[in-house]
PDB file of C-alpha atoms in Angstrom:
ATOM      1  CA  UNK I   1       2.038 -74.558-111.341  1.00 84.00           C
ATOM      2  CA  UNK I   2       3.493 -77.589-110.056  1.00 95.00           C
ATOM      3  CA  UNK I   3       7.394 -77.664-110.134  1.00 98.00           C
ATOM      4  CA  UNK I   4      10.003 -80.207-109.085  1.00 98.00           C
ATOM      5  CA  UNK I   5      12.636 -78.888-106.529  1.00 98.00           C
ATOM      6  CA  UNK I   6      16.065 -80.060-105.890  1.00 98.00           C
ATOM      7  CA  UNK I   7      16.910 -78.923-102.398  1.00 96.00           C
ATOM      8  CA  UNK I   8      21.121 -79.846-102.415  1.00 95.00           C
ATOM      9  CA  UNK I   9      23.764 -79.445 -99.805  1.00 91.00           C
ATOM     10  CA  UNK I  10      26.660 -81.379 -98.136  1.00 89.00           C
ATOM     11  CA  UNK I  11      26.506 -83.473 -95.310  1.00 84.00           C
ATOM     12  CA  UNK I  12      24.790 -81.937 -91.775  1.00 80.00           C
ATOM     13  CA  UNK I  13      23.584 -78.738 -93.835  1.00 83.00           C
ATOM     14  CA  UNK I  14      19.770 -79.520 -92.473  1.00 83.00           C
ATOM     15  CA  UNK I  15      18.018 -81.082 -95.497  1.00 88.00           C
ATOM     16  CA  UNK I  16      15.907 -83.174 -93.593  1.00 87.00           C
ATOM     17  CA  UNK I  17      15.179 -80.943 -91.551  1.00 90.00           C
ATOM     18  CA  UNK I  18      13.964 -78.417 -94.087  1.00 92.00           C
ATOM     19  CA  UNK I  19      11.853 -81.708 -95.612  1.00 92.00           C
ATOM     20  CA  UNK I  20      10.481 -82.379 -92.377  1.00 92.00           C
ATOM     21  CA  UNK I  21       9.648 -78.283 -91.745  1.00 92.00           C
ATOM     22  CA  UNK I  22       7.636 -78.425 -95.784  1.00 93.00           C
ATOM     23  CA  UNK I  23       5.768 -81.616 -94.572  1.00 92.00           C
ATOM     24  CA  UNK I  24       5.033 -79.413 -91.245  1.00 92.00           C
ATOM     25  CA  UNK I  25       3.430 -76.227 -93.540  1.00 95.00           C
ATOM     26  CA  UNK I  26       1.640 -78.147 -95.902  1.00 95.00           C
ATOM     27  CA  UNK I  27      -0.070 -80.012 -92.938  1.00 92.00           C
ATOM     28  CA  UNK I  28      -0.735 -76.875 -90.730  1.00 94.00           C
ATOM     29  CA  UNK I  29      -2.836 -75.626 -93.696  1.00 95.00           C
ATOM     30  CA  UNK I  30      -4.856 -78.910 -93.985  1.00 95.00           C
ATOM     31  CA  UNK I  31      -2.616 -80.360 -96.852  1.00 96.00           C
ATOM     32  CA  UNK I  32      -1.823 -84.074 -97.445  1.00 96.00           C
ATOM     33  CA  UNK I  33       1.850 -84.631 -98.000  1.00 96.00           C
ATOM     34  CA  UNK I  34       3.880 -88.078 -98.936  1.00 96.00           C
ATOM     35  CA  UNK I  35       7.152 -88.513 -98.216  1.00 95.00           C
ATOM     36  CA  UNK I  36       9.461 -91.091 -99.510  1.00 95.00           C
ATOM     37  CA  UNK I  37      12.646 -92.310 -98.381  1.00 92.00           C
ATOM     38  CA  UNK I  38      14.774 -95.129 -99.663  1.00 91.00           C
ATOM     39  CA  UNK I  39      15.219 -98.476 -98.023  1.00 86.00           C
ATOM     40  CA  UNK I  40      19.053 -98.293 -97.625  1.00 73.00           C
ATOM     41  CA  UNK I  41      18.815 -95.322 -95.327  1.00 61.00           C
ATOM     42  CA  UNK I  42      17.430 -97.120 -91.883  1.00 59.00           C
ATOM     43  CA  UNK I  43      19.295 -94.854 -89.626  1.00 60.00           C
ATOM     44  CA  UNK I  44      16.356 -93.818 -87.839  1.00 54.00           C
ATOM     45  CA  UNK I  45      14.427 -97.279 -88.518  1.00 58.00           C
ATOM     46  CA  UNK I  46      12.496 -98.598 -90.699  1.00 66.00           C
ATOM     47  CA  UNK I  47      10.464 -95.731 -92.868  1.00 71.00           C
ATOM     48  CA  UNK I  48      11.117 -93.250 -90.624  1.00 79.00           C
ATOM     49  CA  UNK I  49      12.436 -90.105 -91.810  1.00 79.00           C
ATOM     50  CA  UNK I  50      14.472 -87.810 -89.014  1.00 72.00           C
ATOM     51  CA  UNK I  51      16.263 -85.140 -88.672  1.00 72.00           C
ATOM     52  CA  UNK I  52      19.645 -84.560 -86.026  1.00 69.00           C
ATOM     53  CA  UNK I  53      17.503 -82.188 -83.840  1.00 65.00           C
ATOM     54  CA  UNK I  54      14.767 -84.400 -82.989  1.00 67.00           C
ATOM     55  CA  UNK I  55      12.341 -83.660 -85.628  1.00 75.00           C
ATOM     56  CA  UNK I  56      10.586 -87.233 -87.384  1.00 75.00           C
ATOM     57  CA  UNK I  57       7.826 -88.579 -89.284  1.00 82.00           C
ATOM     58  CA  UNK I  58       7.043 -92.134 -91.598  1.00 85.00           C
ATOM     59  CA  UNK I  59       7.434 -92.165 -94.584  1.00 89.00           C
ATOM     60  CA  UNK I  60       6.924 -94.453 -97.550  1.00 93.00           C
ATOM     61  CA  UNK I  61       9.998 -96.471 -98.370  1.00 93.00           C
ATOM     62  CA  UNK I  62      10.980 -97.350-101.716  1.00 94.00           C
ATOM     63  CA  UNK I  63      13.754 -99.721-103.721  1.00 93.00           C
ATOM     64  CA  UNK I  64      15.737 -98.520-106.552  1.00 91.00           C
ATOM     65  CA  UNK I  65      13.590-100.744-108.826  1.00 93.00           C
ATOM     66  CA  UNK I  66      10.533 -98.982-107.487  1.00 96.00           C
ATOM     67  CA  UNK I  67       8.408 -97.064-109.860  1.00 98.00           C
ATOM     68  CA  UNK I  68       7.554 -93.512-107.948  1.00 98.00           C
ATOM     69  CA  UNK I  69       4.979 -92.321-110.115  1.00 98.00           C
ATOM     70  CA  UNK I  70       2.828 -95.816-109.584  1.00 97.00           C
ATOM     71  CA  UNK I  71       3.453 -95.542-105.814  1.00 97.00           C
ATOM     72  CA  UNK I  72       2.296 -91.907-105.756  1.00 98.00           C
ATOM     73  CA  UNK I  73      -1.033 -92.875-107.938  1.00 98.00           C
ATOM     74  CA  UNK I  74      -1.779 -96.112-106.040  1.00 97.00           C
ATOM     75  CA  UNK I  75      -1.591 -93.163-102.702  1.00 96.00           C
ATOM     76  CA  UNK I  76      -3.670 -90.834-104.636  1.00 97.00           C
ATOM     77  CA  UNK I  77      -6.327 -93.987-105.496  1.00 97.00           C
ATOM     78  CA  UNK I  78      -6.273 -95.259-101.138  1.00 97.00           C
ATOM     79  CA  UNK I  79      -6.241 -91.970 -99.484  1.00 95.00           C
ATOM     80  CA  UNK I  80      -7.314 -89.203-101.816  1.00 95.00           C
ATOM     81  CA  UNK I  81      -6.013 -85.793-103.091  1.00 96.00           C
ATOM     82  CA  UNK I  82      -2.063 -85.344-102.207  1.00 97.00           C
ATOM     83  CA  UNK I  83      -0.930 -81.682-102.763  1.00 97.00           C
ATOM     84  CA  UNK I  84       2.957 -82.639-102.349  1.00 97.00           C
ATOM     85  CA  UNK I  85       5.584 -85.575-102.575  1.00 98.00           C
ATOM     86  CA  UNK I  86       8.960 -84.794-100.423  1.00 96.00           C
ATOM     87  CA  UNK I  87      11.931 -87.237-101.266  1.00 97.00           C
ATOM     88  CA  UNK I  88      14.323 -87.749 -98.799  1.00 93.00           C
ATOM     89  CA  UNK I  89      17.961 -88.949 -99.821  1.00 93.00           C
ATOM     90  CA  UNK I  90      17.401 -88.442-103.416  1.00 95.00           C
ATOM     91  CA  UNK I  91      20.765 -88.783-104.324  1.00 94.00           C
ATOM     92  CA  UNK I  92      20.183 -92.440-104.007  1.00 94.00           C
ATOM     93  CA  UNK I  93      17.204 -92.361-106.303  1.00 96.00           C
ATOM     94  CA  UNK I  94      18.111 -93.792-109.861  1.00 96.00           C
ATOM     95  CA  UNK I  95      17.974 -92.143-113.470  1.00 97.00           C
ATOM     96  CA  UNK I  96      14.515 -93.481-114.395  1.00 98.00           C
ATOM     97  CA  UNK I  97      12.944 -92.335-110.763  1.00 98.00           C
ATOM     98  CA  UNK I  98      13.823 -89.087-111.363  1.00 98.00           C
ATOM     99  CA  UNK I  99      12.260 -88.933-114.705  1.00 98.00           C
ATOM    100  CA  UNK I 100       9.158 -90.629-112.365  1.00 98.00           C
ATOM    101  CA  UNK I 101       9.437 -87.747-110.006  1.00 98.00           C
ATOM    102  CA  UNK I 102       9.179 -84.948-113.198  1.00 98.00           C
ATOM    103  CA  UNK I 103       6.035 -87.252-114.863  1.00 98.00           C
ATOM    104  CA  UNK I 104       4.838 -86.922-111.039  1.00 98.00           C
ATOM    105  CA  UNK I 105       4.819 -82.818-111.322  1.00 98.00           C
ATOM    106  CA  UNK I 106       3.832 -83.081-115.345  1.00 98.00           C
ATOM    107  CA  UNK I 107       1.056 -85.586-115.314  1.00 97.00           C
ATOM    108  CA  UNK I 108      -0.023 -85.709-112.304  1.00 98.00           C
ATOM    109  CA  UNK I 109       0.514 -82.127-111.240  1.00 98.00           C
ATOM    110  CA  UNK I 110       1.849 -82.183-108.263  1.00 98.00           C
ATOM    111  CA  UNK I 111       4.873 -80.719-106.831  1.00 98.00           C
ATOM    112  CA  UNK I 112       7.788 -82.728-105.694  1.00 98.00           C
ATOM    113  CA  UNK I 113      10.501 -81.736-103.367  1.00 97.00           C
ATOM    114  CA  UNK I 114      13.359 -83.387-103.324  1.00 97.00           C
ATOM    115  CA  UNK I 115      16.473 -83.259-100.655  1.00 95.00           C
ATOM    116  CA  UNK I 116      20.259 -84.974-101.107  1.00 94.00           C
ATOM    117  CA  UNK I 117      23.835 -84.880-101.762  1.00 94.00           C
ATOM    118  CA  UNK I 118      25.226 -83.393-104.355  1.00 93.00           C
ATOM    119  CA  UNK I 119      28.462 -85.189-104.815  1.00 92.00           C
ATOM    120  CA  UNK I 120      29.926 -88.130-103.060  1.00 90.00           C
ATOM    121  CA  UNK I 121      33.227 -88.603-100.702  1.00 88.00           C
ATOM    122  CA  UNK I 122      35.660 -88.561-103.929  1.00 89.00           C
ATOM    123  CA  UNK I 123      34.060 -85.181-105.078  1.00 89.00           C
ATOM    124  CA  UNK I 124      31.839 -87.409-107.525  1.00 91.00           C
ATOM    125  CA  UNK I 125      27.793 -86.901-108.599  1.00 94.00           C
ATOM    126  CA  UNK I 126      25.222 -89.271-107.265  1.00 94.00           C
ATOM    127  CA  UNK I 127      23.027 -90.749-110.236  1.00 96.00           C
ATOM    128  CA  UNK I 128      20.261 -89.213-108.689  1.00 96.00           C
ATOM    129  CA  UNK I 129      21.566 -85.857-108.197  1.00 96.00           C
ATOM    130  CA  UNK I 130      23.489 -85.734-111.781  1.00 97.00           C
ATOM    131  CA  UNK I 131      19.712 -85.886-113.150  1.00 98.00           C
ATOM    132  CA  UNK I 132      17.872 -83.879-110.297  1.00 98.00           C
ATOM    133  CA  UNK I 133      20.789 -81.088-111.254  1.00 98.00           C
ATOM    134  CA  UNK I 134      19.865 -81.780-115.255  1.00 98.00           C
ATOM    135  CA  UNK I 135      15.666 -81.307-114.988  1.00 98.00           C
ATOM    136  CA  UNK I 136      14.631 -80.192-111.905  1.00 98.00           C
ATOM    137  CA  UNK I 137      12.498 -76.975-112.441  1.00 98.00           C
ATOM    138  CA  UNK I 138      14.273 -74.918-109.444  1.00 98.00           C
ATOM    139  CA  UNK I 139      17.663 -75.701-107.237  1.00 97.00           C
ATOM    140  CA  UNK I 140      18.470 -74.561-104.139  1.00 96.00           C
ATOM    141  CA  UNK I 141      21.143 -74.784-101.926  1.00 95.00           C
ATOM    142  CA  UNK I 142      21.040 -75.794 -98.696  1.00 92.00           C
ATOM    143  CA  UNK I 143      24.541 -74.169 -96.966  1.00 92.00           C
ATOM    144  CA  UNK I 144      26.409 -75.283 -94.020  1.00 90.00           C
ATOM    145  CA  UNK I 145      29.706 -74.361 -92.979  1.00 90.00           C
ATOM    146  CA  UNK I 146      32.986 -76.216 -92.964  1.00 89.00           C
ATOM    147  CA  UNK I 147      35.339 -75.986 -89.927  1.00 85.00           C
ATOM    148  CA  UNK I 148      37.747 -73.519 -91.345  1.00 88.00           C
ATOM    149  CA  UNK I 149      34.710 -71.085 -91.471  1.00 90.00           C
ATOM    150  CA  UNK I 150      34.265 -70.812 -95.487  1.00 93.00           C
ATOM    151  CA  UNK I 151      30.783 -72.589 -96.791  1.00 94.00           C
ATOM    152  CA  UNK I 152      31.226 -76.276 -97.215  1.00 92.00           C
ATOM    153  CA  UNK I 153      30.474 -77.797-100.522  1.00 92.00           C
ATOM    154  CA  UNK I 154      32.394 -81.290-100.621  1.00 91.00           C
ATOM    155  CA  UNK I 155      31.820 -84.375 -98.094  1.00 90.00           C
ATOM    156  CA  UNK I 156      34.768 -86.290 -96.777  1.00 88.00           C
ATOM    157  CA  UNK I 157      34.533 -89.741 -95.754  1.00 86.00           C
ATOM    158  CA  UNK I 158      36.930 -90.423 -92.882  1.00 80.00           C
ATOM    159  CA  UNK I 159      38.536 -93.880 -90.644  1.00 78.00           C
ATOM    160  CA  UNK I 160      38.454 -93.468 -86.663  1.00 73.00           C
ATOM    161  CA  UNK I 161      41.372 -91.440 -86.813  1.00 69.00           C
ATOM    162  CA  UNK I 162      39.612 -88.715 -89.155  1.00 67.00           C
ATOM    163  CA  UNK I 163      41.721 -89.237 -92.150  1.00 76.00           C
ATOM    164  CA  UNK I 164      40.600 -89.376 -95.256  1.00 76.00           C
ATOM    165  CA  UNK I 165      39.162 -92.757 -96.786  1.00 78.00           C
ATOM    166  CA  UNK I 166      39.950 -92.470-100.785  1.00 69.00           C
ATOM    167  CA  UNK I 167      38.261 -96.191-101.677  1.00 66.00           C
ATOM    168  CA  UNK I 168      35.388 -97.786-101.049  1.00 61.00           C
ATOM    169  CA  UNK I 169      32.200 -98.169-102.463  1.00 57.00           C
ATOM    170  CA  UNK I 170      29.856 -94.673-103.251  1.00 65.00           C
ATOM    171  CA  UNK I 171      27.285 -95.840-100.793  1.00 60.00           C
ATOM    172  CA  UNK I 172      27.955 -96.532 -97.185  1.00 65.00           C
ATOM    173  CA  UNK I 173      25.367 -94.726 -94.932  1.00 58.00           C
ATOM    174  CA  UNK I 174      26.573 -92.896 -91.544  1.00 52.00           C
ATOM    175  CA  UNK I 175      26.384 -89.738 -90.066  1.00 51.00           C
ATOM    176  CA  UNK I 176      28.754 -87.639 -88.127  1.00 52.00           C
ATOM    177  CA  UNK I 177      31.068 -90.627 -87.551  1.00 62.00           C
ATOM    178  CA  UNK I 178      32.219 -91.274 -91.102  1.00 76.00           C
ATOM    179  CA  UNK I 179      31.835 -87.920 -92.916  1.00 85.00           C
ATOM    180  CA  UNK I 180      32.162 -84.585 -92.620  1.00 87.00           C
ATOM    181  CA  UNK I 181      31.638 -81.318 -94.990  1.00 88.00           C
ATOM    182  CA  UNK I 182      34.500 -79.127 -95.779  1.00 90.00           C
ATOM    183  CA  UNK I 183      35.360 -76.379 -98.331  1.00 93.00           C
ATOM    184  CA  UNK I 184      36.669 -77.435-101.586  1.00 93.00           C
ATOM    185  CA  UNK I 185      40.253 -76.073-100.230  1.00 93.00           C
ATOM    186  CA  UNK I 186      40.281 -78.133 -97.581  1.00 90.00           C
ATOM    187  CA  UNK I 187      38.515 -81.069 -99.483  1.00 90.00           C
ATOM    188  CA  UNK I 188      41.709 -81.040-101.508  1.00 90.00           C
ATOM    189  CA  UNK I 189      44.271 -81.160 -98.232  1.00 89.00           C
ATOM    190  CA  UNK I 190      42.149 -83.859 -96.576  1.00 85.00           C
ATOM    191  CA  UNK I 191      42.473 -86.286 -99.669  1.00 85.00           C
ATOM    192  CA  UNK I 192      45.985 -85.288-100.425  1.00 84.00           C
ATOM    193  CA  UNK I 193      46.671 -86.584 -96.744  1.00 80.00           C
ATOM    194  CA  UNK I 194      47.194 -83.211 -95.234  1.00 79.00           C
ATOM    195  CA  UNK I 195      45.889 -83.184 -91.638  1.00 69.00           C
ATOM    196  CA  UNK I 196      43.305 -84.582 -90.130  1.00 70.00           C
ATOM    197  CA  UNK I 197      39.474 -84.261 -89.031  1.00 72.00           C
ATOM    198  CA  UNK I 198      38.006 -84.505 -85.459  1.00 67.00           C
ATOM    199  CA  UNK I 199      34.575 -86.727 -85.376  1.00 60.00           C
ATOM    200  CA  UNK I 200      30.935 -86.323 -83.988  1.00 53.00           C
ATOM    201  CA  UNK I 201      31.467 -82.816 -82.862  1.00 54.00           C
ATOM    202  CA  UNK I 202      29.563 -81.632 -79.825  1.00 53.00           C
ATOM    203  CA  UNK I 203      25.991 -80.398 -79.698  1.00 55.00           C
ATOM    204  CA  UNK I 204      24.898 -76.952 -79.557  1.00 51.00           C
ATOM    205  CA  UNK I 205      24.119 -76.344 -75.890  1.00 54.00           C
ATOM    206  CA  UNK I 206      20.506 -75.865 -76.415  1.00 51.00           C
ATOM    207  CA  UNK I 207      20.209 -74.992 -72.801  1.00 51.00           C
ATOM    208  CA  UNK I 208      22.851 -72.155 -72.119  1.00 52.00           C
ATOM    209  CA  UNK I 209      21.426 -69.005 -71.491  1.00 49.00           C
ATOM    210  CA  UNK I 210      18.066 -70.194 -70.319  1.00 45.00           C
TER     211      UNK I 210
END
């Protein structure tokens, strides 16, 4: 039975690259995937989807005024059976896309993964993840770690000088140089002014050992 998943986490937990590893099984069994990611998030360029370890593939981008389920059908009518949609970034998607995304699994039957944020840098919900957390079929967390060493569940958005940025508009895309996850403890003492956070930490030396 076709279900739609909500895959949430802070920032750097590995989302994409659990969305990239999904698109990886269904193909190794001779499945046809489609993955969608939204215009705002050109990162990586243009419709491509990547992950901070390498990992990439295209993917279909689409605007906030986009209607998913007609995108997936117009897929279905070019290129033939699809047995799964992934949605990168669905935090950004809107209210009526994710009610798209659950016609996608009901109508179409089809199952839909979907990967984002939970909550923003002021400890708010995304519109698309208030509504992926109110009808997706299953959620699952994707966990990371904050610095202290307790399981992050908050983002912080951060200047240069890794303190806390408590304005701004919800959406403002970057990576390891404007945010960083942290506990809820420690969310609180960031905000409140308390300290400071060091920026783009260094990679995991792949090669030590070897």
């Amino acid at each position: 039975m076709a279900k739609l998943y909500f895959y949430y986490s802070a920032m750097n937990a590995g989302k994409t690259t659990t969305l990239l590893q999904s698109a990886y099984n269904y193909h190794e069994r001779g499945m046809r995937t489609l993955i969608l990611t939204p215009r705002l998030d050109n990162r990586a360029g243009e419709g491509v989807v990547a992950s901070r370890i390498g990992l990439k593939a295209r993917g279909v981008i689409f605007e906030r005024s986009d209607d998913l389920e007609r995108i997936v059908r117009a897929d279905i009518d070019a290129r033939g059976k699809l047995d799964c949609v992934l949605v990168d970034e669905a935090q950004f998607l809107s209210k009526p896309q994710v009610w798209q995304l659950s016609e996608i699994v009901d109508a179409l039957r089809i199952p839909v993964l979907a990967y984002g944020l939970r909550t923003d840098f002021r400890g708010e919900l995304f519109e698309g993840s208030q509504y992926l957390l109110a009808w997706a079929d299953n959620l699952i967390e994707i966990k990371t770690i904050c610095h202290t060493g307790k399981k992050a569940t908050m983002v912080v958005r951060v200047d240069e000088n890794g303190r806390a940025v408590t304005d701004g508009p919800q959406v403002e895309i970057g990576g390891n140089d404007r945010y960083v996850s942290v506990s809820r403890p420690e969310f609180k003492k960031i905000m409140a002014g308390e300290g400071r956070i060091d920026l783009q930490q260094p990679p995991l030396p792949l090669d030590e050992g070897l």
